Coordinates of C-alpha atoms in Angstrom, one line a residue:
X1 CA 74.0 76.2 69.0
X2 CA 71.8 79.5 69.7
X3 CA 73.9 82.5 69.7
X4 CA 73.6 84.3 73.2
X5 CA 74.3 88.3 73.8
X6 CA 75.8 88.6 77.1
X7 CA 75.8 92.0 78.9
X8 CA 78.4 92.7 81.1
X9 CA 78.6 95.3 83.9
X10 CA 79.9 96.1 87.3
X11 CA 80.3 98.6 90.5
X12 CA 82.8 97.3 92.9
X13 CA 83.3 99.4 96.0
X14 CA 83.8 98.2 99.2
X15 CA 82.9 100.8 101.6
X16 CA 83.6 102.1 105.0
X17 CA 81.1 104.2 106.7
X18 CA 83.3 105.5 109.7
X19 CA 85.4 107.0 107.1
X20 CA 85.1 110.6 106.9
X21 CA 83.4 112.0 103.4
X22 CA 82.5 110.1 100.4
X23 CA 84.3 108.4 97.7
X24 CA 86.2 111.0 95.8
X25 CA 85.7 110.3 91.9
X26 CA 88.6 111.5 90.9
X27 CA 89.8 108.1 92.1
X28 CA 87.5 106.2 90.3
X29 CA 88.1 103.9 87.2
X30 CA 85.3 103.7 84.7
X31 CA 85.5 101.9 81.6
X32 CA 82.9 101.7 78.9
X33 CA 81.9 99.6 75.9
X34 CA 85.2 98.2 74.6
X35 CA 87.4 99.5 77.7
X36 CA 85.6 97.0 80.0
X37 CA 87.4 93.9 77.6
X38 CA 90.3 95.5 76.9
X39 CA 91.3 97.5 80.0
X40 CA 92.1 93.7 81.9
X41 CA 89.9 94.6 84.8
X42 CA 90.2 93.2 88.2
X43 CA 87.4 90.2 88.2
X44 CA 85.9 91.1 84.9
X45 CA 89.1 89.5 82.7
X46 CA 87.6 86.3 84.0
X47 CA 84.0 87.0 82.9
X48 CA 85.3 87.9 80.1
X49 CA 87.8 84.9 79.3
X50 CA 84.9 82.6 80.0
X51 CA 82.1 84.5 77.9
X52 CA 85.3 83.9 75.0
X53 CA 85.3 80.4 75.1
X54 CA 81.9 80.5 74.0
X55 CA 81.7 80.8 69.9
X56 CA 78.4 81.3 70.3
X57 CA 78.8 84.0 72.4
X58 CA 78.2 87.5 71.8
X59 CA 80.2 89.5 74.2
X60 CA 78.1 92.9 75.0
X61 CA 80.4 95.3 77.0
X62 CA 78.2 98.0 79.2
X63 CA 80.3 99.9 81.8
X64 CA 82.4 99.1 84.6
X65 CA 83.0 100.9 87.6
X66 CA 86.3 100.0 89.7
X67 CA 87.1 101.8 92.9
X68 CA 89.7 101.0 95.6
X69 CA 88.3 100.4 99.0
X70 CA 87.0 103.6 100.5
X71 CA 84.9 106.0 102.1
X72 CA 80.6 105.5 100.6
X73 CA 79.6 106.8 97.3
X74 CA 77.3 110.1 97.6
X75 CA 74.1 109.4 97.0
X76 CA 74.4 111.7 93.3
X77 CA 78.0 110.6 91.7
X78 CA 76.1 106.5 92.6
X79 CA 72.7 107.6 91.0
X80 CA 74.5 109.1 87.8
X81 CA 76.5 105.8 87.4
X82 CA 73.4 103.5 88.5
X83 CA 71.4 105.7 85.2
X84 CA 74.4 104.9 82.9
X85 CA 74.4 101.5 83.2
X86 CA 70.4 101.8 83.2
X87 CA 70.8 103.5 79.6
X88 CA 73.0 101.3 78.6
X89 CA 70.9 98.1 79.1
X90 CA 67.9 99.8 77.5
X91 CA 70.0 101.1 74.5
X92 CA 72.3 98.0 74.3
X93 CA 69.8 95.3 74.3
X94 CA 67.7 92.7 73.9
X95 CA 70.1 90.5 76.4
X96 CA 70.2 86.6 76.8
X97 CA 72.0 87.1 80.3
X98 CA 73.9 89.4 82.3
X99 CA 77.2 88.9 84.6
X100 CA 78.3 91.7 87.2
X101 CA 81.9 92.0 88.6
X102 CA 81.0 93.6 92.3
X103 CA 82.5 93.7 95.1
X104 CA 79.0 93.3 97.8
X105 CA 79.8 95.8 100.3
X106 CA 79.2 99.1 98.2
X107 CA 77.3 101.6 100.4
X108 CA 75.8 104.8 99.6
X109 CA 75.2 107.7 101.7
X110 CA 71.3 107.9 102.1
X111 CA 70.3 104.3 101.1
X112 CA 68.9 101.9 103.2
X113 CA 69.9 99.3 101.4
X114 CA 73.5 97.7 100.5
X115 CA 74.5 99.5 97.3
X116 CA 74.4 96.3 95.2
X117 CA 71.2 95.6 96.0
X118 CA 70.0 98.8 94.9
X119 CA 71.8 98.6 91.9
X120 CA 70.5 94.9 90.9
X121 CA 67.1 95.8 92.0
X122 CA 66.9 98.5 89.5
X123 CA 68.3 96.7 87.1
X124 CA 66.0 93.6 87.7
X125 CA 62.5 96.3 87.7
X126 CA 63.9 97.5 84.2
X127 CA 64.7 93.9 82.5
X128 CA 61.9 91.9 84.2
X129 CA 62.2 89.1 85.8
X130 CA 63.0 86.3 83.3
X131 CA 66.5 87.6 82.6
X132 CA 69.3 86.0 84.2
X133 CA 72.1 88.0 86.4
X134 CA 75.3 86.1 87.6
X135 CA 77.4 88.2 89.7
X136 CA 80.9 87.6 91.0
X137 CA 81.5 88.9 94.4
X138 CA 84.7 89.4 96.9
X139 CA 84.0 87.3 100.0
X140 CA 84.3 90.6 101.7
X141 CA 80.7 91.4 100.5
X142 CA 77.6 90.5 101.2
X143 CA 74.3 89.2 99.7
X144 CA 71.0 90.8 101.6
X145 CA 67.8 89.1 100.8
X146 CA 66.2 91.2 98.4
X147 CA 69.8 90.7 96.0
X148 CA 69.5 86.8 96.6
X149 CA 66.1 87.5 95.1
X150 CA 66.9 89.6 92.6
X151 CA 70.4 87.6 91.0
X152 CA 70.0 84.1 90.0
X153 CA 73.8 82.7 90.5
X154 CA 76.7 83.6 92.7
X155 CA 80.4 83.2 92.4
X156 CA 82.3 84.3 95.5
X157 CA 86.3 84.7 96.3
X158 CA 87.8 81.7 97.8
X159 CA 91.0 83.3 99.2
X160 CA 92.4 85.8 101.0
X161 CA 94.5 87.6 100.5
X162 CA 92.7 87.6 96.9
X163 CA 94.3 85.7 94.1
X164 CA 91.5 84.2 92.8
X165 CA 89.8 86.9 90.8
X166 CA 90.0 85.7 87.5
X167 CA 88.6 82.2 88.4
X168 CA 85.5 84.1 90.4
X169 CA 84.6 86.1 87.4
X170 CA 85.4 83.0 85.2
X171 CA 82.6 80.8 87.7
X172 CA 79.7 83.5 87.6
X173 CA 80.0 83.4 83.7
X174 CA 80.3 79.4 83.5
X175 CA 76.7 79.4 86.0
X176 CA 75.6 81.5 83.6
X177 CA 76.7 79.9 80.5
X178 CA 75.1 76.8 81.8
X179 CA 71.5 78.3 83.2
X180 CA 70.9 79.4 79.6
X181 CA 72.2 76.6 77.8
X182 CA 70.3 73.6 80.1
X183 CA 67.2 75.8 80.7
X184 CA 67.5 76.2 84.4
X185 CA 66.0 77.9 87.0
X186 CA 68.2 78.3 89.7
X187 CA 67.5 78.8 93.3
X188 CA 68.8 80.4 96.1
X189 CA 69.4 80.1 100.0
X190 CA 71.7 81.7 102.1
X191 CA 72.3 81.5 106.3
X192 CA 73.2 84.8 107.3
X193 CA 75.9 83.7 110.2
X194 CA 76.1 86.1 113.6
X195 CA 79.9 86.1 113.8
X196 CA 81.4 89.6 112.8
X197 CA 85.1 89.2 111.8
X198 CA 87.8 91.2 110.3
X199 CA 89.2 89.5 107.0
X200 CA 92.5 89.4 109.1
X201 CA 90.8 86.5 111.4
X202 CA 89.8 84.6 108.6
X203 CA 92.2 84.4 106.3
X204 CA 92.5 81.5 104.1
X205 CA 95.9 80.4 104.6
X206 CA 95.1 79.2 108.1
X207 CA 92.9 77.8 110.3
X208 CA 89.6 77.0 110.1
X209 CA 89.0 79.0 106.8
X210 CA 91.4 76.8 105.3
X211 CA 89.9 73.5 105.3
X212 CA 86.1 75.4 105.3
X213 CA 86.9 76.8 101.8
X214 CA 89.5 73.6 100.6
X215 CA 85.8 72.0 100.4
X216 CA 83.8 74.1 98.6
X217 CA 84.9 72.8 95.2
X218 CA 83.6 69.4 96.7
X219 CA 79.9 71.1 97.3
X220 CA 80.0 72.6 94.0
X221 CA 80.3 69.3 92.3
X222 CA 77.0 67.3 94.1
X223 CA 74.5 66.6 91.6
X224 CA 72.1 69.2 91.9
X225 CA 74.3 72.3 92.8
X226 CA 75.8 75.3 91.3
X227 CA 78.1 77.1 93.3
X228 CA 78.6 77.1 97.0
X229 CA 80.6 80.1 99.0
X230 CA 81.1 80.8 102.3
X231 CA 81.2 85.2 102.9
X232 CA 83.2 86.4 105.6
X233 CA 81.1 89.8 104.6
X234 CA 82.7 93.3 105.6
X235 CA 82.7 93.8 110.1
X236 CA 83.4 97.2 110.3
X237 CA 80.2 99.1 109.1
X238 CA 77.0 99.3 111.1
X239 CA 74.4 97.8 108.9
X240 CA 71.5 95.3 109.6
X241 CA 73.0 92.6 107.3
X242 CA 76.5 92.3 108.2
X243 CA 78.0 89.3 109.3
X244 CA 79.1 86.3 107.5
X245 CA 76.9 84.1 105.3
X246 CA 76.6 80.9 103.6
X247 CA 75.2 81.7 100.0
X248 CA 74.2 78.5 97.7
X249 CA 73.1 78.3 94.3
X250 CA 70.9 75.0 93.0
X251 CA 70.0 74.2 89.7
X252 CA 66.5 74.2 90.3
X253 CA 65.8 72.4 94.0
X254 CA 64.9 74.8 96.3
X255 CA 65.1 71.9 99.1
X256 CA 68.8 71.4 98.3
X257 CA 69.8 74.8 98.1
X258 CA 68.3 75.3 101.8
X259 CA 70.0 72.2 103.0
X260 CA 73.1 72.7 101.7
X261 CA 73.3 76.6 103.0
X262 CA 72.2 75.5 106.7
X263 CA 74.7 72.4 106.3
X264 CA 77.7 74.6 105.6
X265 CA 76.4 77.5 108.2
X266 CA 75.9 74.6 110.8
X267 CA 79.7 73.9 110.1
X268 CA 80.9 77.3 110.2
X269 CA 79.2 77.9 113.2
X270 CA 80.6 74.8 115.0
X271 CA 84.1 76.6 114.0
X272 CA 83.3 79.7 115.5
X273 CA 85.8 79.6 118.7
X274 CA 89.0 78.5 115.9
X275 CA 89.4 81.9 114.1
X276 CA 91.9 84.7 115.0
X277 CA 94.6 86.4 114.4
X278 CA 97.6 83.6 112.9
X279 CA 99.9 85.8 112.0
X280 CA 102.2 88.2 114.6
X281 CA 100.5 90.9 116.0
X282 CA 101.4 93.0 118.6
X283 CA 101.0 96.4 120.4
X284 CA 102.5 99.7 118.8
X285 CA 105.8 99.5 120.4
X286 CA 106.5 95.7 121.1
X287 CA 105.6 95.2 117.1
X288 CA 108.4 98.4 116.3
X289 CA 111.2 97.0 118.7
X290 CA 110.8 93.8 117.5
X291 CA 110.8 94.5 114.0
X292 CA 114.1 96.8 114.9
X293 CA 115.4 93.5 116.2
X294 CA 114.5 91.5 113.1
X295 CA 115.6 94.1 110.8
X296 CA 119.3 93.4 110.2
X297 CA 118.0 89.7 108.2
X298 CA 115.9 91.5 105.8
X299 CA 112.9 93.9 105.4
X300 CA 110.2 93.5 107.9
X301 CA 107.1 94.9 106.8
X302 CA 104.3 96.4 109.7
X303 CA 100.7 96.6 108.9
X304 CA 98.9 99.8 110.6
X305 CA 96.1 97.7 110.7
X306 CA 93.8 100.4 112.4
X307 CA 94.1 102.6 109.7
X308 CA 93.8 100.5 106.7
X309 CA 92.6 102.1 103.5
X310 CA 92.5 98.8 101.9
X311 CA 89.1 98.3 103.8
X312 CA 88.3 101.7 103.6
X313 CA 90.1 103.6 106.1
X314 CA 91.3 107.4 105.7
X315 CA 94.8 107.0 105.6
X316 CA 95.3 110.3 107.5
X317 CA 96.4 108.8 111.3
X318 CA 100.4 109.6 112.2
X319 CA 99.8 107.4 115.8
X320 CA 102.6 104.6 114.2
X321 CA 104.9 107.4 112.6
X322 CA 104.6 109.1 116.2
X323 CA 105.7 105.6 117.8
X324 CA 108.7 105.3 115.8
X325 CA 110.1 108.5 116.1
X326 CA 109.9 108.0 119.8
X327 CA 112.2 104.7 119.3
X328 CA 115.6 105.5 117.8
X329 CA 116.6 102.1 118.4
X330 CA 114.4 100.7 116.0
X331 CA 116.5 101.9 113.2
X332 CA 115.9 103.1 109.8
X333 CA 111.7 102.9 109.3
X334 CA 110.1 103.7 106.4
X335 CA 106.1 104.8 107.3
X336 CA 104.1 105.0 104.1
X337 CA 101.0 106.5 102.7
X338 CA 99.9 109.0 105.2
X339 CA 97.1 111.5 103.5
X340 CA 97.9 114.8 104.7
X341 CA 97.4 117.0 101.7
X342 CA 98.4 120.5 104.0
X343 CA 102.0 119.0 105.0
X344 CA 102.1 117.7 101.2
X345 CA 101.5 121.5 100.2
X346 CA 103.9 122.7 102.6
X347 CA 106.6 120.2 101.4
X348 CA 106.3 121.5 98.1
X349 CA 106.2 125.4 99.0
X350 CA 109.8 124.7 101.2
X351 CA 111.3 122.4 97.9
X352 CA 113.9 119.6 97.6
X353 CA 116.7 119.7 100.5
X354 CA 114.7 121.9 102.9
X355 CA 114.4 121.2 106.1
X356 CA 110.6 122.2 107.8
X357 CA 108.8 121.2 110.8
X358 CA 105.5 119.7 110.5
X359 CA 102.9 118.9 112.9
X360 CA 102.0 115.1 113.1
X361 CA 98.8 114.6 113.2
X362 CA 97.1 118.0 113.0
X363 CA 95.7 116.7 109.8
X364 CA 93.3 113.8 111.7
X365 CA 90.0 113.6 110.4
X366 CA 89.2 110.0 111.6
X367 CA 90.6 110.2 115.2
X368 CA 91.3 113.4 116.9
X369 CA 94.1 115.5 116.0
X370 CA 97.6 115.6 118.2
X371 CA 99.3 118.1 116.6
X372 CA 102.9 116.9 117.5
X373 CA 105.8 118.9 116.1
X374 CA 108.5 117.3 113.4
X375 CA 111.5 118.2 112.1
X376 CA 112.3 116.6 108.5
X377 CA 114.3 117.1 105.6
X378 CA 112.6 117.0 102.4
X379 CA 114.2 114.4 100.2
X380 CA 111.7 114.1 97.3
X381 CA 108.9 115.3 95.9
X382 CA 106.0 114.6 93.2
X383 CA 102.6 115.4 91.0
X384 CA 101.7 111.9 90.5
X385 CA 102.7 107.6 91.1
X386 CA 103.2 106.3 87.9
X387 CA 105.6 103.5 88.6
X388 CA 107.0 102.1 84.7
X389 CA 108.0 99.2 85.8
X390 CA 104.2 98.0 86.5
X391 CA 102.2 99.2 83.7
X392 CA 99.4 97.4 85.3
X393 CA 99.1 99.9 87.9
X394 CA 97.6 103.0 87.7
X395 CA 98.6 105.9 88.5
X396 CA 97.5 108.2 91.1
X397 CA 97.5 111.6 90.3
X398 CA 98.0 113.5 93.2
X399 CA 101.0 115.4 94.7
X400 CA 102.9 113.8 97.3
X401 CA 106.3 114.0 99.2
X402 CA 108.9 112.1 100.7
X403 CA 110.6 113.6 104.2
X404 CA 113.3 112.2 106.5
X405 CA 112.9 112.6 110.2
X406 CA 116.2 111.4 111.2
X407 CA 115.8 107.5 111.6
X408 CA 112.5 107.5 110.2
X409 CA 110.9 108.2 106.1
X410 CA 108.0 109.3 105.7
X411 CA 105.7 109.6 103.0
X412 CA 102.6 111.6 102.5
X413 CA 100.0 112.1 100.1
X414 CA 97.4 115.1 98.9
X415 CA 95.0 112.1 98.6
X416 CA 93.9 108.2 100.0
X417 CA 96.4 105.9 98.1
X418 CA 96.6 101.9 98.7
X419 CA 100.0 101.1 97.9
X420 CA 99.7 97.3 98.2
X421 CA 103.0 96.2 95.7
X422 CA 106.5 97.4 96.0
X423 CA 106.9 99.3 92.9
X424 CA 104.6 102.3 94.2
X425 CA 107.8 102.5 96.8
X426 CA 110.0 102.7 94.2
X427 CA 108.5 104.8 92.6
X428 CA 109.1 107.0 95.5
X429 CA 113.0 106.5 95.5
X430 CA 112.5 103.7 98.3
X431 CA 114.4 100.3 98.1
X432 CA 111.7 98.0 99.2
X433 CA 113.7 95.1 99.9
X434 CA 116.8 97.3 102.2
X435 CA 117.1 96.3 105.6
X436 CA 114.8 98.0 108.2
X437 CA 111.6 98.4 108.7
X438 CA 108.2 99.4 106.5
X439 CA 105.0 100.1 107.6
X440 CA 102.2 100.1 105.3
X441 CA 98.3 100.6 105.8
X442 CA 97.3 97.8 105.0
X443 CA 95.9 94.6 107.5
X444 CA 97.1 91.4 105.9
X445 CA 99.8 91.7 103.1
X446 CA 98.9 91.8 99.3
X447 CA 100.6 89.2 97.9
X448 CA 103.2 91.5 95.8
X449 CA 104.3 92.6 99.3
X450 CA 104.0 89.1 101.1
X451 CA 106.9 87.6 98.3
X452 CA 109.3 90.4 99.4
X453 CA 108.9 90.7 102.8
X454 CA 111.3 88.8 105.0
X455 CA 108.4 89.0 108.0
X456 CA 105.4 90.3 108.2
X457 CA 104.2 91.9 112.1
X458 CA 100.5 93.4 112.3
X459 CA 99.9 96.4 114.6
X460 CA 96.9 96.4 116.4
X461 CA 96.7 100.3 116.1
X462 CA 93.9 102.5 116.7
X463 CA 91.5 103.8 113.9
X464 CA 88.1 102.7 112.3
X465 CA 89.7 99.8 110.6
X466 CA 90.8 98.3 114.4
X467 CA 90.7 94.6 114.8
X468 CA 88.8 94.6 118.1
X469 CA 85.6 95.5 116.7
X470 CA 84.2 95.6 121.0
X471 CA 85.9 99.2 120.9
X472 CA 83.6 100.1 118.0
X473 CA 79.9 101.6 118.3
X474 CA 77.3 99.3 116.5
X475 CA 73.5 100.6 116.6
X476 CA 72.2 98.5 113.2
X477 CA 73.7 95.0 113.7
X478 CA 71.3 92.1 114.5
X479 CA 72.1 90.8 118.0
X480 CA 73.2 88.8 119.4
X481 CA 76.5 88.5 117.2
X482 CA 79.8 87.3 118.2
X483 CA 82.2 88.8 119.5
X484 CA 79.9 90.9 121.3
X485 CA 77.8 88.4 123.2
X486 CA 80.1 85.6 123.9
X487 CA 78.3 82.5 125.1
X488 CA 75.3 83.0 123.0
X489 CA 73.0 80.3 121.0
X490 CA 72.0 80.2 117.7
X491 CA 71.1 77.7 115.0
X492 CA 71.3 77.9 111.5
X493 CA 67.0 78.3 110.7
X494 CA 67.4 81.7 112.4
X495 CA 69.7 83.1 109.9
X496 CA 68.3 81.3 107.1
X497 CA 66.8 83.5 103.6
X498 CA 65.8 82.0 100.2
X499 CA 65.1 83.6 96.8
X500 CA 61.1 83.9 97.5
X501 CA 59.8 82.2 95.3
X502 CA 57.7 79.9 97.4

């Protein structure tokens, strides 16, 4: 069997343009040569298990770049990372194939392009194009024309909330494995759908994505065909390819890989008037009394959905901490992550057992500021989140602070910080699974918080993450597009792109 050196790579960023500044580095994980197979990185550890199964396989580590959900890249720390991986290739080859764990909604300040594409059409004008690229995507991406061009095979996320990363990385590497080993030449077709949609309307645990993605593997497994994947694609920035997608992958029939993308877009789209919001959402203050009502059976865990810096969001908004205070009858709250790196420095100037008033809000930088006075004890402070009881984490190095305004605790942070599992709160001194209520920035739970949660309430806040993307200004967007234009037609051939190859 002939040997095959495998490169693999990745820059996974899903970006929020509304979000003020750029992506702060300092937040960023890079690993490099043997890092990327040892470090167990989110979507690559698939790539990599599958590449291992392989004895012929010569695994050729390059660089990995792994960054929460944020604000863009500027347009010089992505062009220094973009050269790396460039050097790399050059220095680290000849290649038989490549795989890339993305995410396929990076953005970069200055491009007029999706960052991926940029990224894969450098790559593809410096390797030629004979060499194979797989790339494993979240379903929260996107894939423009020029990167269905420029990538041969695509392996997408098939739920949400994600727990299939290791089998998406594991798929792109298999359609990899495969296109080199049978001599194929895959082609590509993809129906870009109008229907904009926050990943909290089309989760999979309900309704129609449920049964839409439940038959994928089905699609996957016709003769002739590759991978299938729907892409719910990222709603909130204002960019000419947003939207959702059907993306297909043949083995070498360009005729079938059309079919089958308008086929699954034609099913979608027939679909269009089932997706919402499944799960209990609510105003500000019905969500908060009802969770104080619920509170007594267990933890009840709020989603500031408005603000939510796991698709980007600052962080930085104190509209639901505000709300609580205002409702003593709620009882005890716990509001989390708030970035406010001024009442974080005053927190630690006053020390431990102080008491300090602090103005809510004055800190906005992605809504206005309200300025709205507080006064808080300061129960705990800290340089840095390093929980030990989840080495898997890592840790944010940034000072934060933990303060008690009567009924409600609050904590806030020098810098953006997701905290998606329950040991970051205990980290903190919190008790995640006490009676009362938790709010967290987030829009759906992460699973680690969805198994300890007794219920789970989303808050349709205010903020550039907010659910009803009518209140949000769109300039770039290909209209018509749903929700904006109810009661408009479209058929699948509008939408539909192939790999251009004739």
């Amino acid at each position: 069997m002939k040997r095959l050196r495998i490169g693999v790579f990745g820059m996974s960023q899903e970006a929020m343009l509304a979000t003020p500044g750029h992506l702060d580095p300092r937040t960023v994980l890079i690993s490099r040569g043997a890092e990327v197979v040892e470090n167990d990185l989110w979507v690559v550890r698939g790539i990599v298990r599958a590449l291992r199964e392989d004895p012929a396989v010569e695994i050729v580590p390059l660089m990995v770049v792994r960054c929460r959900a944020s604000a863009p890249f500027s347009r010089d720390f992505f062009e220094a990372c973009k050269a790396e991986i460039l050097s790399l290739l050059a220095a680290k080859g000849p290649f038989d194939g490549l795989v890339a764990g993305n995410h396929g909604a990076m953005e970069v300040d200055g491009l007029a392009v999706s960052g991926d594409t940029d990224l894969i059409g450098a790559i593809r004008a410096q390797v030629g194009p004979a060499l194979p690229i797989a790339m494993a995507l979240d379903m929260h991406g996107h894939v423009p024309p020029p990167l269905l061009r420029d990538a041969q095979a695509f392996a997408v996320f098939r739920t949400a909330p994600h727990r299939d990363d290791d089998g998406t990385g594991y798929r792109a590497a298999r359609m990899l494995l495969r296109i080199l080993r049978e001599g194929l030449n895959p082609r590509r077709a993809a129906v870009h759908i109008p229907l904009f949609l926050p990943g909290e309307m089309a989760m999979t645990d309900y309704e129609p994505m449920r049964s839409l993605y439940a038959a994928l593997p089905g699609i996957d497994r016709r003769p002739g065909i590759l991978g299938a994947d729907y892409m719910v694609g990222f709603a909130w920035n204002d960019r000419p390819w947003i939207g959702m997608a059907a993306v297909v992958t043949a083995e070498g029939d360009p005729e079938l890989a059309r079919a089958v993308a308008l086929e699954m877009a034609a099913t979608l789209w027939a679909r269009r008037d089932e997706f919402g919001l499944r799960m209990a959402a609510r105003e500000v203050g019905d969500g908060l009394e009802e969770a104080g009502r619920l509170a007594t059976e267990g933890p009840v865990y709020l989603s500031d959905a408005g603000d939510n810096v796991t698709a980007g969001a600052y962080g930085d908004l104190t509209l639901v901490l505000q709300a609580a205070l205002a409702r003593p009858a709620i009882g005890p709250t716990v509001v989390c992550n708030i970035i406010a790196p001024e009442a974080v420095a005053q927190c630690h100037a006053a020390g431990i057992g102080a008491t300090l008033t602090l103005q809510l809000g004055a800190e906005h930088l992605s809504r206005p500021a309200t300025a709205v006075p507080a006064t808080g004890v300061v129960e705990a402070l800290g340089e840095s989140l390093n929980p030990a009881s989840a080495a898997h984490l890592r840790a944010v190095t940034a000072p934060w602070a933990r303060v008690r305004f009567g009924h409600v605790t609050a904590t806030f942070h020098a810098r953006r910080i997701q905290i998606t599992t329950p040991h970051l709160l205990e980290a903190m001194g919190i008790d995640p699974r006490a009676p009362g209520i938790f709010v967290f920035k987030v829009g759906y739970l992460h699973p680690e918080l969805e198994d300890v949660g007794a219920r789970h309430i989303l808050l349709l806040s205010d903020g550039t993450s907010n659910l009803d993307l009518t209140r949000l200004p769109y300039a770039q967007i290909r209209r018509p597009a749903l929700p904006f234009d109810p009661g408009m037609q479209w058929s699948p051939e509008q939408g539909l792109a192939t790999d251009g190859q004739g």
